[in-house]
């Protein structure tokens, strides 16, 4: 399953919409995504599953790249 992660680059940074970044991560669950990203200094705002028509829409974006973090 693919998840879209909304985050700030620093855990010390307060969430500000204009500075929010996104990434796509392949994992079995939201919990697995959080575990995979736990060693990075990100302030994770929200994790959303991407499937069906929404997945097809997201794939059309220029910056669409799925991370397979081990």
Tab-separated table of N, CA and C in Angstrom:
chain	number	residue	atom	x	y	z
A	1	UNK	N	0.846	-1.165	0.000
A	1	UNK	CA	0.000	0.000	0.000
A	1	UNK	C	0.899	1.239	0.000
A	2	UNK	N	0.425	2.292	-0.629
A	2	UNK	CA	1.165	3.545	-0.709
A	2	UNK	C	0.516	4.561	0.234
A	3	UNK	N	1.362	5.283	0.974
A	3	UNK	CA	0.890	6.313	1.891
A	3	UNK	C	1.523	7.648	1.532
A	4	UNK	N	0.751	8.709	1.627
A	4	UNK	CA	1.249	10.065	1.426
A	4	UNK	C	1.485	10.660	2.808
A	5	UNK	N	2.710	11.124	3.035
A	5	UNK	CA	3.112	11.652	4.338
A	5	UNK	C	3.298	13.165	4.215
A	6	UNK	N	2.588	13.906	5.048
A	6	UNK	CA	2.739	15.356	5.124
A	6	UNK	C	3.647	15.641	6.320
A	7	UNK	N	4.707	16.408	6.105
A	7	UNK	CA	5.683	16.605	7.182
A	7	UNK	C	6.410	17.940	7.076
A	8	UNK	N	7.045	18.326	8.183
A	8	UNK	CA	7.985	19.443	8.238
A	8	UNK	C	9.368	18.810	8.327
A	9	UNK	N	10.380	19.473	7.790
A	9	UNK	CA	11.715	18.873	7.759
A	9	UNK	C	12.398	18.804	9.117
A	10	UNK	N	11.919	19.570	10.082
A	10	UNK	CA	12.531	19.554	11.410
A	10	UNK	C	11.458	19.295	12.458
A	11	UNK	N	11.801	18.469	13.414
A	11	UNK	CA	10.855	18.163	14.486
A	11	UNK	C	10.601	19.399	15.343
A	12	UNK	N	11.520	20.343	15.306
A	12	UNK	CA	11.384	21.582	16.079
A	12	UNK	C	10.525	22.617	15.359
A	13	UNK	N	10.221	22.387	14.097
A	13	UNK	CA	9.468	23.333	13.285
A	13	UNK	C	7.966	23.143	13.497
A	14	UNK	N	7.299	24.244	13.789
A	14	UNK	CA	5.845	24.198	13.940
A	14	UNK	C	5.210	23.991	12.568
A	15	UNK	N	4.113	23.236	12.490
A	15	UNK	CA	3.449	23.022	11.201
A	15	UNK	C	2.930	24.326	10.600
A	16	UNK	N	3.414	24.637	9.411
A	16	UNK	CA	2.973	25.805	8.652
A	16	UNK	C	2.668	25.304	7.248
A	17	UNK	N	1.469	25.568	6.770
A	17	UNK	CA	1.025	25.019	5.487
A	17	UNK	C	2.015	25.280	4.354
A	18	UNK	N	2.561	26.478	4.294
A	18	UNK	CA	3.462	26.841	3.198
A	18	UNK	C	4.783	26.075	3.241
A	19	UNK	N	5.132	25.545	4.388
A	19	UNK	CA	6.397	24.814	4.521
A	19	UNK	C	6.203	23.310	4.593
A	20	UNK	N	4.965	22.844	4.501
A	20	UNK	CA	4.688	21.414	4.558
A	20	UNK	C	5.172	20.738	3.278
A	21	UNK	N	5.867	19.644	3.445
A	21	UNK	CA	6.352	18.844	2.319
A	21	UNK	C	5.611	17.516	2.320
A	22	UNK	N	5.678	16.810	1.209
A	22	UNK	CA	5.033	15.505	1.129
A	22	UNK	C	6.013	14.484	0.552
A	23	UNK	N	5.777	13.234	0.916
A	23	UNK	CA	6.514	12.118	0.338
A	23	UNK	C	5.568	10.925	0.286
A	24	UNK	N	5.888	9.989	-0.568
A	24	UNK	CA	5.089	8.779	-0.711
A	24	UNK	C	5.934	7.610	-0.225
A	25	UNK	N	5.351	6.789	0.635
A	25	UNK	CA	6.077	5.667	1.227
A	25	UNK	C	5.266	4.389	1.030
A	26	UNK	N	5.961	3.326	0.641
A	26	UNK	CA	5.319	2.021	0.498
A	26	UNK	C	5.443	1.287	1.827
A	27	UNK	N	4.310	0.873	2.383
A	27	UNK	CA	4.296	0.166	3.668
A	27	UNK	C	2.982	-0.590	3.816
A	28	UNK	N	2.904	-1.444	4.842
A	28	UNK	CA	1.698	-2.231	5.091
A	28	UNK	C	0.640	-1.473	5.881
A	29	UNK	N	1.075	-0.478	6.681
A	29	UNK	CA	0.134	0.261	7.526
A	29	UNK	C	0.703	1.632	7.870
A	30	UNK	N	-0.136	2.480	8.434
A	30	UNK	CA	0.315	3.795	8.880
A	30	UNK	C	1.385	3.642	9.965
A	31	UNK	N	1.194	2.678	10.839
A	31	UNK	CA	2.162	2.423	11.906
A	31	UNK	C	3.526	2.039	11.321
A	32	UNK	N	3.519	1.245	10.259
A	32	UNK	CA	4.767	0.851	9.609
A	32	UNK	C	5.469	2.064	8.994
A	33	UNK	N	4.706	2.990	8.452
A	33	UNK	CA	5.279	4.223	7.901
A	33	UNK	C	5.976	4.998	9.011
A	34	UNK	N	5.292	5.165	10.145
A	34	UNK	CA	5.885	5.893	11.273
A	34	UNK	C	7.161	5.207	11.773
A	35	UNK	N	7.150	3.885	11.795
A	35	UNK	CA	8.335	3.134	12.218
A	35	UNK	C	9.488	3.356	11.244
A	36	UNK	N	9.194	3.306	9.944
A	36	UNK	CA	10.230	3.490	8.930
A	36	UNK	C	10.843	4.884	8.984
A	37	UNK	N	10.048	5.877	9.359
A	37	UNK	CA	10.530	7.262	9.385
A	37	UNK	C	11.001	7.712	10.766
A	38	UNK	N	10.977	6.825	11.731
A	38	UNK	CA	11.299	7.196	13.113
A	38	UNK	C	12.741	7.669	13.302
A	39	UNK	N	13.654	7.260	12.445
A	39	UNK	CA	15.046	7.672	12.597
A	39	UNK	C	15.359	8.982	11.856
A	40	UNK	N	14.363	9.594	11.263
A	40	UNK	CA	14.541	10.868	10.560
A	40	UNK	C	13.958	11.998	11.410
A	41	UNK	N	14.532	13.188	11.323
A	41	UNK	CA	14.099	14.299	12.191
A	41	UNK	C	12.860	15.035	11.684
A	42	UNK	N	11.890	14.324	11.159
A	42	UNK	CA	10.700	14.944	10.582
A	42	UNK	C	9.610	15.149	11.629
A	43	UNK	N	8.858	16.224	11.452
A	43	UNK	CA	7.650	16.460	12.238
A	43	UNK	C	6.491	16.019	11.349
A	44	UNK	N	6.016	14.802	11.541
A	44	UNK	CA	4.956	14.243	10.691
A	44	UNK	C	3.621	14.831	11.118
A	45	UNK	N	2.944	15.464	10.159
A	45	UNK	CA	1.646	16.073	10.422
A	45	UNK	C	0.506	15.079	10.210
A	46	UNK	N	0.583	14.351	9.093
A	46	UNK	CA	-0.544	13.511	8.702
A	46	UNK	C	-0.061	12.432	7.743
A	47	UNK	N	-0.651	11.253	7.842
A	47	UNK	CA	-0.358	10.157	6.923
A	47	UNK	C	-1.679	9.692	6.333
A	48	UNK	N	-1.724	9.619	5.003
A	48	UNK	CA	-2.962	9.287	4.296
A	48	UNK	C	-2.695	8.168	3.296
A	49	UNK	N	-3.551	7.156	3.286
A	49	UNK	CA	-3.396	6.091	2.285
A	49	UNK	C	-3.815	6.622	0.918
A	50	UNK	N	-3.120	6.161	-0.102
A	50	UNK	CA	-3.373	6.607	-1.473
A	50	UNK	C	-3.742	5.365	-2.279
A	51	UNK	N	-5.002	5.320	-2.742
A	51	UNK	CA	-5.455	4.156	-3.500
A	51	UNK	C	-6.556	4.548	-4.477
A	52	UNK	N	-6.835	3.671	-5.405
A	52	UNK	CA	-7.910	3.885	-6.369
A	52	UNK	C	-7.668	5.091	-7.270
A	53	UNK	N	-8.723	5.863	-7.501
A	53	UNK	CA	-8.633	7.027	-8.382
A	53	UNK	C	-7.692	8.087	-7.824
A	54	UNK	N	-7.635	8.193	-6.501
A	54	UNK	CA	-6.726	9.153	-5.880
A	54	UNK	C	-5.277	8.786	-6.197
A	55	UNK	N	-4.948	7.494	-6.193
A	55	UNK	CA	-3.605	7.025	-6.540
A	55	UNK	C	-3.290	7.366	-7.992
A	56	UNK	N	-4.241	7.136	-8.876
A	56	UNK	CA	-4.048	7.448	-10.296
A	56	UNK	C	-3.785	8.943	-10.488
A	57	UNK	N	-4.508	9.773	-9.747
A	57	UNK	CA	-4.318	11.224	-9.812
A	57	UNK	C	-2.921	11.610	-9.305
A	58	UNK	N	-2.518	11.064	-8.176
A	58	UNK	CA	-1.215	11.393	-7.578
A	58	UNK	C	-0.065	10.950	-8.491
A	59	UNK	N	-0.213	9.828	-9.183
A	59	UNK	CA	0.842	9.325	-10.069
A	59	UNK	C	1.134	10.292	-11.207
A	60	UNK	N	0.186	11.131	-11.549
A	60	UNK	CA	0.372	12.067	-12.654
A	60	UNK	C	1.224	13.276	-12.270
A	61	UNK	N	1.470	13.468	-10.994
A	61	UNK	CA	2.265	14.609	-10.534
A	61	UNK	C	3.726	14.425	-10.918
A	62	UNK	N	4.378	15.538	-11.213
A	62	UNK	CA	5.774	15.535	-11.619
A	62	UNK	C	6.698	14.957	-10.567
A	63	UNK	N	6.421	15.266	-9.293
A	63	UNK	CA	7.309	14.861	-8.203
A	63	UNK	C	6.913	13.534	-7.552
A	64	UNK	N	6.054	12.757	-8.204
A	64	UNK	CA	5.611	11.484	-7.637
A	64	UNK	C	6.750	10.483	-7.660
A	65	UNK	N	7.161	10.047	-6.474
A	65	UNK	CA	8.195	9.037	-6.330
A	65	UNK	C	7.928	8.292	-5.030
A	66	UNK	N	7.793	6.993	-5.118
A	66	UNK	CA	7.490	6.180	-3.941
A	66	UNK	C	8.805	5.708	-3.327
A	67	UNK	N	8.956	5.969	-2.027
A	67	UNK	CA	10.142	5.532	-1.285
A	67	UNK	C	9.884	4.158	-0.692
A	68	UNK	N	10.809	3.268	-0.891
A	68	UNK	CA	10.728	1.941	-0.261
A	68	UNK	C	11.831	1.889	0.784
A	69	UNK	N	11.470	2.264	1.993
A	69	UNK	CA	12.423	2.344	3.093
A	69	UNK	C	12.422	1.019	3.832
A	70	UNK	N	13.577	0.470	4.058
A	70	UNK	CA	13.687	-0.836	4.691
A	70	UNK	C	13.746	-0.829	6.157
